[in-house]
Amino acid sequence: MYGEYGRLIRGNMRFQGTGELTVSYALQAPEYRLLRERYPDAGWEIKDPQQKALFMLSWVHRQLRHAGDYDNADPQDALTLLAVGAGRKKGLNCLAMSVILCECLLAAGIRARVMDMMPLDDRDMDNHVVVEAYLPGAGGWVMLDPTYGCTCADEAGNLLNLMQLRERVAEDRPFFFPADIRYNGEKVEDLDDVRLYYAKNLFFLRCRQRQGYGEHREYRQMLEAAPEGFDVRRRMVDNLQFRMEAFGAFPLLQAWKGFEERQESRYIRPEALYREG
């Protein structure tokens, strides 16, 4: 079902690191009040956390237009990015869309994090970024993708997180998107293509150690959920060097590469990443 991506993940199911690292979530910030005031239709009044999160996912998806070539040059925070992209004025990439959704969820009192879904290949210049939110009514952590406005579920309709998706890829078991998922307003016809895209980008996962308003304006300490023996730092540096050779050493790539070279990889085990919120 998943071809080479399934084989790669199946052979890399043991993770490195300890269970001591944790992600922190800032549920209080002055900017959260501004978000609620400027965007009153985002679903703040909904009481049930799961219904609120799903409404916000749909709201962010409908507000924005995806553009993979967006350069993240704007300050990466929800107020700035909504001012830039709301009403589909300017396209944003999956990272910027996920920053908006994550900070809206945090402003609503829901623990959420921006998650980088990463491929193995250090010459692959495309990865995906989504959000995971802690929703007790759904059984724990759940993946929310603002690019497609979708979740993923198992055969019984239970919502899944990224590690559960990874396990299904390894076991060659399906996961399911809503039948009506859309990309920039158009219904996605080939769900198998999206499923393979996810599978490609599930070799390892990354997120900021601290999740809160404005945490993505600058490069900050990352945590990695990665297989044993896999050097995330080396892979990231090699990938960015390849990008610079392909596109030129412009400032954004130089700054990113410099950060990855300085950062010491901090590996978090899945049981620590997915413990109860």
Coordinates of C-alpha atoms in Angstrom, one line a residue:
M1 CA 0.0 0.0 0.0
Y2 CA 2.8 2.4 0.9
G3 CA 5.6 0.8 -1.0
E4 CA 9.2 2.0 -0.2
Y5 CA 7.9 4.4 2.5
G6 CA 6.3 1.5 4.4
R7 CA 9.4 -0.6 4.2
L8 CA 11.6 2.3 5.4
I9 CA 9.4 2.9 8.4
R10 CA 8.9 -0.8 9.2
G11 CA 12.6 -1.2 9.5
N12 CA 12.9 1.9 11.8
M13 CA 10.4 1.4 14.6
R14 CA 12.8 1.7 17.5
F15 CA 13.2 5.3 18.8
Q16 CA 16.2 7.0 20.4
G17 CA 16.2 9.3 23.4
T18 CA 14.8 9.2 26.9
G19 CA 11.3 9.9 28.3
E20 CA 12.6 12.8 30.3
L21 CA 12.1 15.6 27.8
T22 CA 8.7 17.3 27.5
V23 CA 7.0 19.9 25.4
S24 CA 5.6 23.0 27.3
Y25 CA 2.4 24.8 26.3
A26 CA 1.7 28.5 27.0
L27 CA -2.0 28.9 27.4
Q28 CA -1.8 32.5 28.6
A29 CA -0.5 35.5 26.5
P30 CA -1.8 39.0 25.9
E31 CA -2.0 38.4 22.2
Y32 CA -4.6 35.7 22.7
R33 CA -7.1 38.3 23.8
L34 CA -6.4 40.3 20.6
L35 CA -7.0 37.1 18.5
R36 CA -10.4 36.6 20.1
E37 CA -11.3 40.2 19.6
R38 CA -10.2 40.5 16.0
Y39 CA -11.6 37.2 14.8
P40 CA -14.8 36.6 16.8
D41 CA -16.1 34.1 14.3
A42 CA -13.3 31.5 15.0
G43 CA -15.4 29.4 17.4
W44 CA -14.2 30.7 20.7
E45 CA -17.7 30.3 22.3
I46 CA -17.9 26.5 21.5
K47 CA -17.8 24.6 24.8
D48 CA -16.7 21.1 23.8
P49 CA -12.9 21.0 23.1
Q50 CA -13.2 18.5 20.3
Q51 CA -15.9 20.4 18.5
K52 CA -14.1 23.7 19.1
A53 CA -10.8 22.3 17.6
L54 CA -12.5 20.9 14.6
F55 CA -14.4 24.1 14.0
M56 CA -11.1 26.1 14.2
L57 CA -9.4 23.7 11.8
S58 CA -12.2 24.3 9.3
W59 CA -12.2 28.1 10.0
V60 CA -8.4 28.4 9.4
H61 CA -8.6 26.2 6.3
R62 CA -11.4 28.4 4.8
Q63 CA -9.6 31.6 5.6
L64 CA -6.4 30.8 3.8
R65 CA -4.9 29.9 0.5
H66 CA -2.0 27.4 0.4
A67 CA 1.1 28.5 -1.5
G68 CA 4.1 26.1 -1.3
D69 CA 6.5 28.9 -2.4
Y70 CA 5.7 31.2 0.4
D71 CA 9.0 32.2 2.1
N72 CA 8.0 32.7 5.7
A73 CA 9.6 36.1 5.6
D74 CA 6.7 37.6 7.6
P75 CA 6.8 37.3 11.4
Q76 CA 5.5 33.8 12.1
D77 CA 2.7 34.5 14.6
A78 CA -1.1 34.2 14.2
L79 CA -2.0 37.9 14.2
T80 CA 0.6 38.8 11.6
L81 CA -0.1 35.8 9.4
L82 CA -3.9 36.3 9.5
A83 CA -3.5 39.9 8.5
V84 CA -1.3 38.8 5.6
G85 CA -3.4 35.8 4.5
A86 CA -7.0 36.0 5.7
G87 CA -9.5 36.2 2.9
R88 CA -6.9 34.4 0.7
K89 CA -5.2 37.7 0.0
K90 CA -1.7 36.1 0.0
G91 CA -0.9 32.4 -0.1
L92 CA 0.8 30.8 2.9
N93 CA 2.6 27.5 3.3
C94 CA 1.8 24.7 5.6
L95 CA 4.1 25.9 8.3
A96 CA 2.4 29.4 8.5
M97 CA -1.1 27.9 8.3
S98 CA -0.2 25.5 11.2
V99 CA 1.3 28.4 13.3
I100 CA -2.1 30.1 13.0
L101 CA -4.1 27.1 13.9
C102 CA -1.9 26.1 16.8
E103 CA -1.9 29.6 18.3
C104 CA -5.7 29.9 18.0
L105 CA -6.1 26.5 19.8
L106 CA -3.7 27.6 22.5
A107 CA -5.7 30.9 22.8
A108 CA -8.8 28.7 23.3
G109 CA -7.2 26.8 26.1
I110 CA -6.4 23.7 24.1
R111 CA -2.9 22.3 24.2
A112 CA -1.5 22.2 20.7
R113 CA 1.8 22.0 18.9
V114 CA 3.1 22.6 15.4
M115 CA 4.5 19.4 14.1
D116 CA 7.1 18.9 11.3
M117 CA 6.5 15.7 9.3
M118 CA 9.9 14.8 7.8
P119 CA 11.2 12.5 5.1
L120 CA 14.3 10.4 5.3
D121 CA 15.9 11.6 2.0
D122 CA 18.4 14.5 2.6
R123 CA 17.8 15.6 -1.0
D124 CA 14.0 15.8 -0.6
M125 CA 13.2 19.5 -0.5
D126 CA 9.6 19.0 0.5
N127 CA 8.1 18.1 3.9
H128 CA 4.7 18.8 5.5
V129 CA 3.7 20.6 8.7
V130 CA 0.5 20.0 10.7
V131 CA -0.9 20.6 14.2
E132 CA -1.5 18.1 16.9
A133 CA -4.0 19.0 19.7
Y134 CA -4.8 17.3 22.9
L135 CA -8.5 16.3 22.9
P136 CA -9.5 14.0 25.8
G137 CA -12.9 13.3 24.2
A138 CA -11.1 11.9 21.1
G139 CA -8.8 9.8 23.2
G140 CA -5.7 12.0 23.4
W141 CA -3.5 13.7 20.8
V142 CA -5.1 14.2 17.3
M143 CA -3.6 15.4 14.1
L144 CA -5.2 18.4 12.4
D145 CA -4.1 19.5 8.9
P146 CA -5.0 23.1 8.0
T147 CA -3.7 22.7 4.4
Y148 CA -6.4 20.2 3.6
G149 CA -8.7 21.1 6.5
C150 CA -8.7 17.5 7.5
T151 CA -8.1 14.9 10.2
C152 CA -7.2 11.2 9.8
A153 CA -9.1 8.3 11.3
D154 CA -9.0 4.5 11.6
E155 CA -11.7 2.1 10.3
A156 CA -13.9 2.9 13.3
G157 CA -13.7 6.6 12.8
N158 CA -11.3 7.2 15.8
L159 CA -9.1 10.3 15.1
L160 CA -5.4 9.5 14.9
N161 CA -2.2 11.3 15.8
L162 CA 1.0 11.3 13.7
M163 CA 2.6 8.4 15.6
Q164 CA -0.5 6.3 15.1
L165 CA -0.4 7.1 11.4
R166 CA 3.3 6.1 11.3
E167 CA 2.4 2.8 12.9
R168 CA -0.3 2.1 10.3
V169 CA 2.2 2.9 7.5
A170 CA 4.6 0.4 9.0
E171 CA 1.9 -2.3 9.3
D172 CA 0.6 -1.5 5.8
R173 CA -2.8 -0.7 7.2
P174 CA -5.0 2.1 5.8
F175 CA -5.9 5.4 7.4
F176 CA -8.8 7.5 6.2
F177 CA -9.4 11.1 5.3
P178 CA -12.8 12.7 5.2
A179 CA -14.3 12.1 1.7
D180 CA -14.7 15.8 1.0
I181 CA -11.2 17.2 1.9
R182 CA -10.3 20.2 -0.2
Y183 CA -7.1 21.9 -1.3
N184 CA -7.5 25.7 -2.0
G185 CA -11.3 25.2 -2.4
E186 CA -11.1 22.3 -4.8
K187 CA -12.2 18.8 -3.8
V188 CA -9.2 16.4 -3.6
E189 CA -10.0 13.5 -5.9
D190 CA -6.9 11.3 -5.4
L191 CA -6.8 10.6 -1.6
D192 CA -4.2 7.8 -2.2
D193 CA -1.8 10.4 -3.4
V194 CA -2.3 12.4 -0.2
R195 CA -1.9 9.2 1.8
L196 CA 1.4 8.5 0.1
Y197 CA 2.6 12.1 0.7
Y198 CA 1.9 11.6 4.4
A199 CA 3.7 8.3 4.4
K200 CA 6.8 9.8 2.8
N201 CA 6.9 12.5 5.5
L202 CA 6.5 10.2 8.5
F203 CA 10.1 9.0 8.9
F204 CA 10.8 11.3 11.7
L205 CA 8.9 14.1 13.5
R206 CA 10.0 17.5 15.0
C207 CA 8.4 20.2 17.1
R208 CA 9.5 23.2 19.2
Q209 CA 10.1 22.4 22.8
R210 CA 8.0 25.4 23.8
Q211 CA 4.7 26.0 22.1
G212 CA 3.2 29.4 22.6
Y213 CA 2.4 32.7 20.9
G214 CA 5.3 33.9 18.7
E215 CA 7.5 30.9 19.4
H216 CA 7.9 30.4 15.6
R217 CA 9.2 34.0 15.0
E218 CA 12.7 32.8 15.6
Y219 CA 14.6 29.5 15.5
R220 CA 14.2 27.8 18.9
Q221 CA 15.1 24.5 20.5
M222 CA 13.6 21.6 18.6
L223 CA 12.7 18.1 19.9
E224 CA 12.9 15.1 17.6
A225 CA 11.1 11.8 17.5
A226 CA 13.5 9.8 15.4
P227 CA 14.6 6.2 14.9
E228 CA 17.6 4.7 16.6
G229 CA 20.9 5.5 14.8
F230 CA 19.4 8.3 12.7
D231 CA 21.3 11.7 13.0
V232 CA 18.7 14.4 12.6
R233 CA 21.2 17.2 12.8
R234 CA 23.4 15.7 10.0
R235 CA 20.3 15.1 7.8
M236 CA 19.1 18.7 8.3
V237 CA 22.4 20.3 7.6
D238 CA 23.0 18.1 4.5
N239 CA 19.5 18.9 3.2
L240 CA 20.0 22.6 3.6
Q241 CA 23.3 22.5 1.9
F242 CA 21.7 20.7 -1.0
R243 CA 19.0 23.4 -1.1
M244 CA 21.6 26.2 -1.1
E245 CA 23.4 24.5 -4.0
A246 CA 20.2 24.2 -5.9
F247 CA 18.7 27.7 -5.2
G248 CA 21.5 29.8 -3.9
A249 CA 22.7 30.7 -0.5
F250 CA 20.1 33.4 0.3
P251 CA 19.7 34.7 3.8
L252 CA 16.8 32.5 5.0
L253 CA 18.6 29.3 4.1
Q254 CA 21.9 30.5 5.6
A255 CA 20.1 31.4 8.9
W256 CA 18.3 28.1 9.0
K257 CA 21.5 26.1 8.2
G258 CA 23.4 28.0 10.9
F259 CA 20.7 27.2 13.4
E260 CA 20.8 23.5 12.6
E261 CA 24.6 23.4 12.8
R262 CA 24.5 25.0 16.3
Q263 CA 21.6 22.9 17.7
E264 CA 22.4 19.7 19.4
S265 CA 19.7 17.2 18.6
R266 CA 17.3 16.5 21.5
Y267 CA 15.5 13.2 21.0
I268 CA 12.1 12.7 22.7
R269 CA 10.6 9.2 22.9
P270 CA 7.0 8.7 21.5
E271 CA 5.7 7.9 25.0
A272 CA 6.9 11.2 26.3
L273 CA 5.6 13.2 23.3
Y274 CA 2.2 11.5 23.4
R275 CA 1.6 11.4 27.1
E276 CA -1.6 12.8 28.4
G277 CA -1.8 16.6 27.9

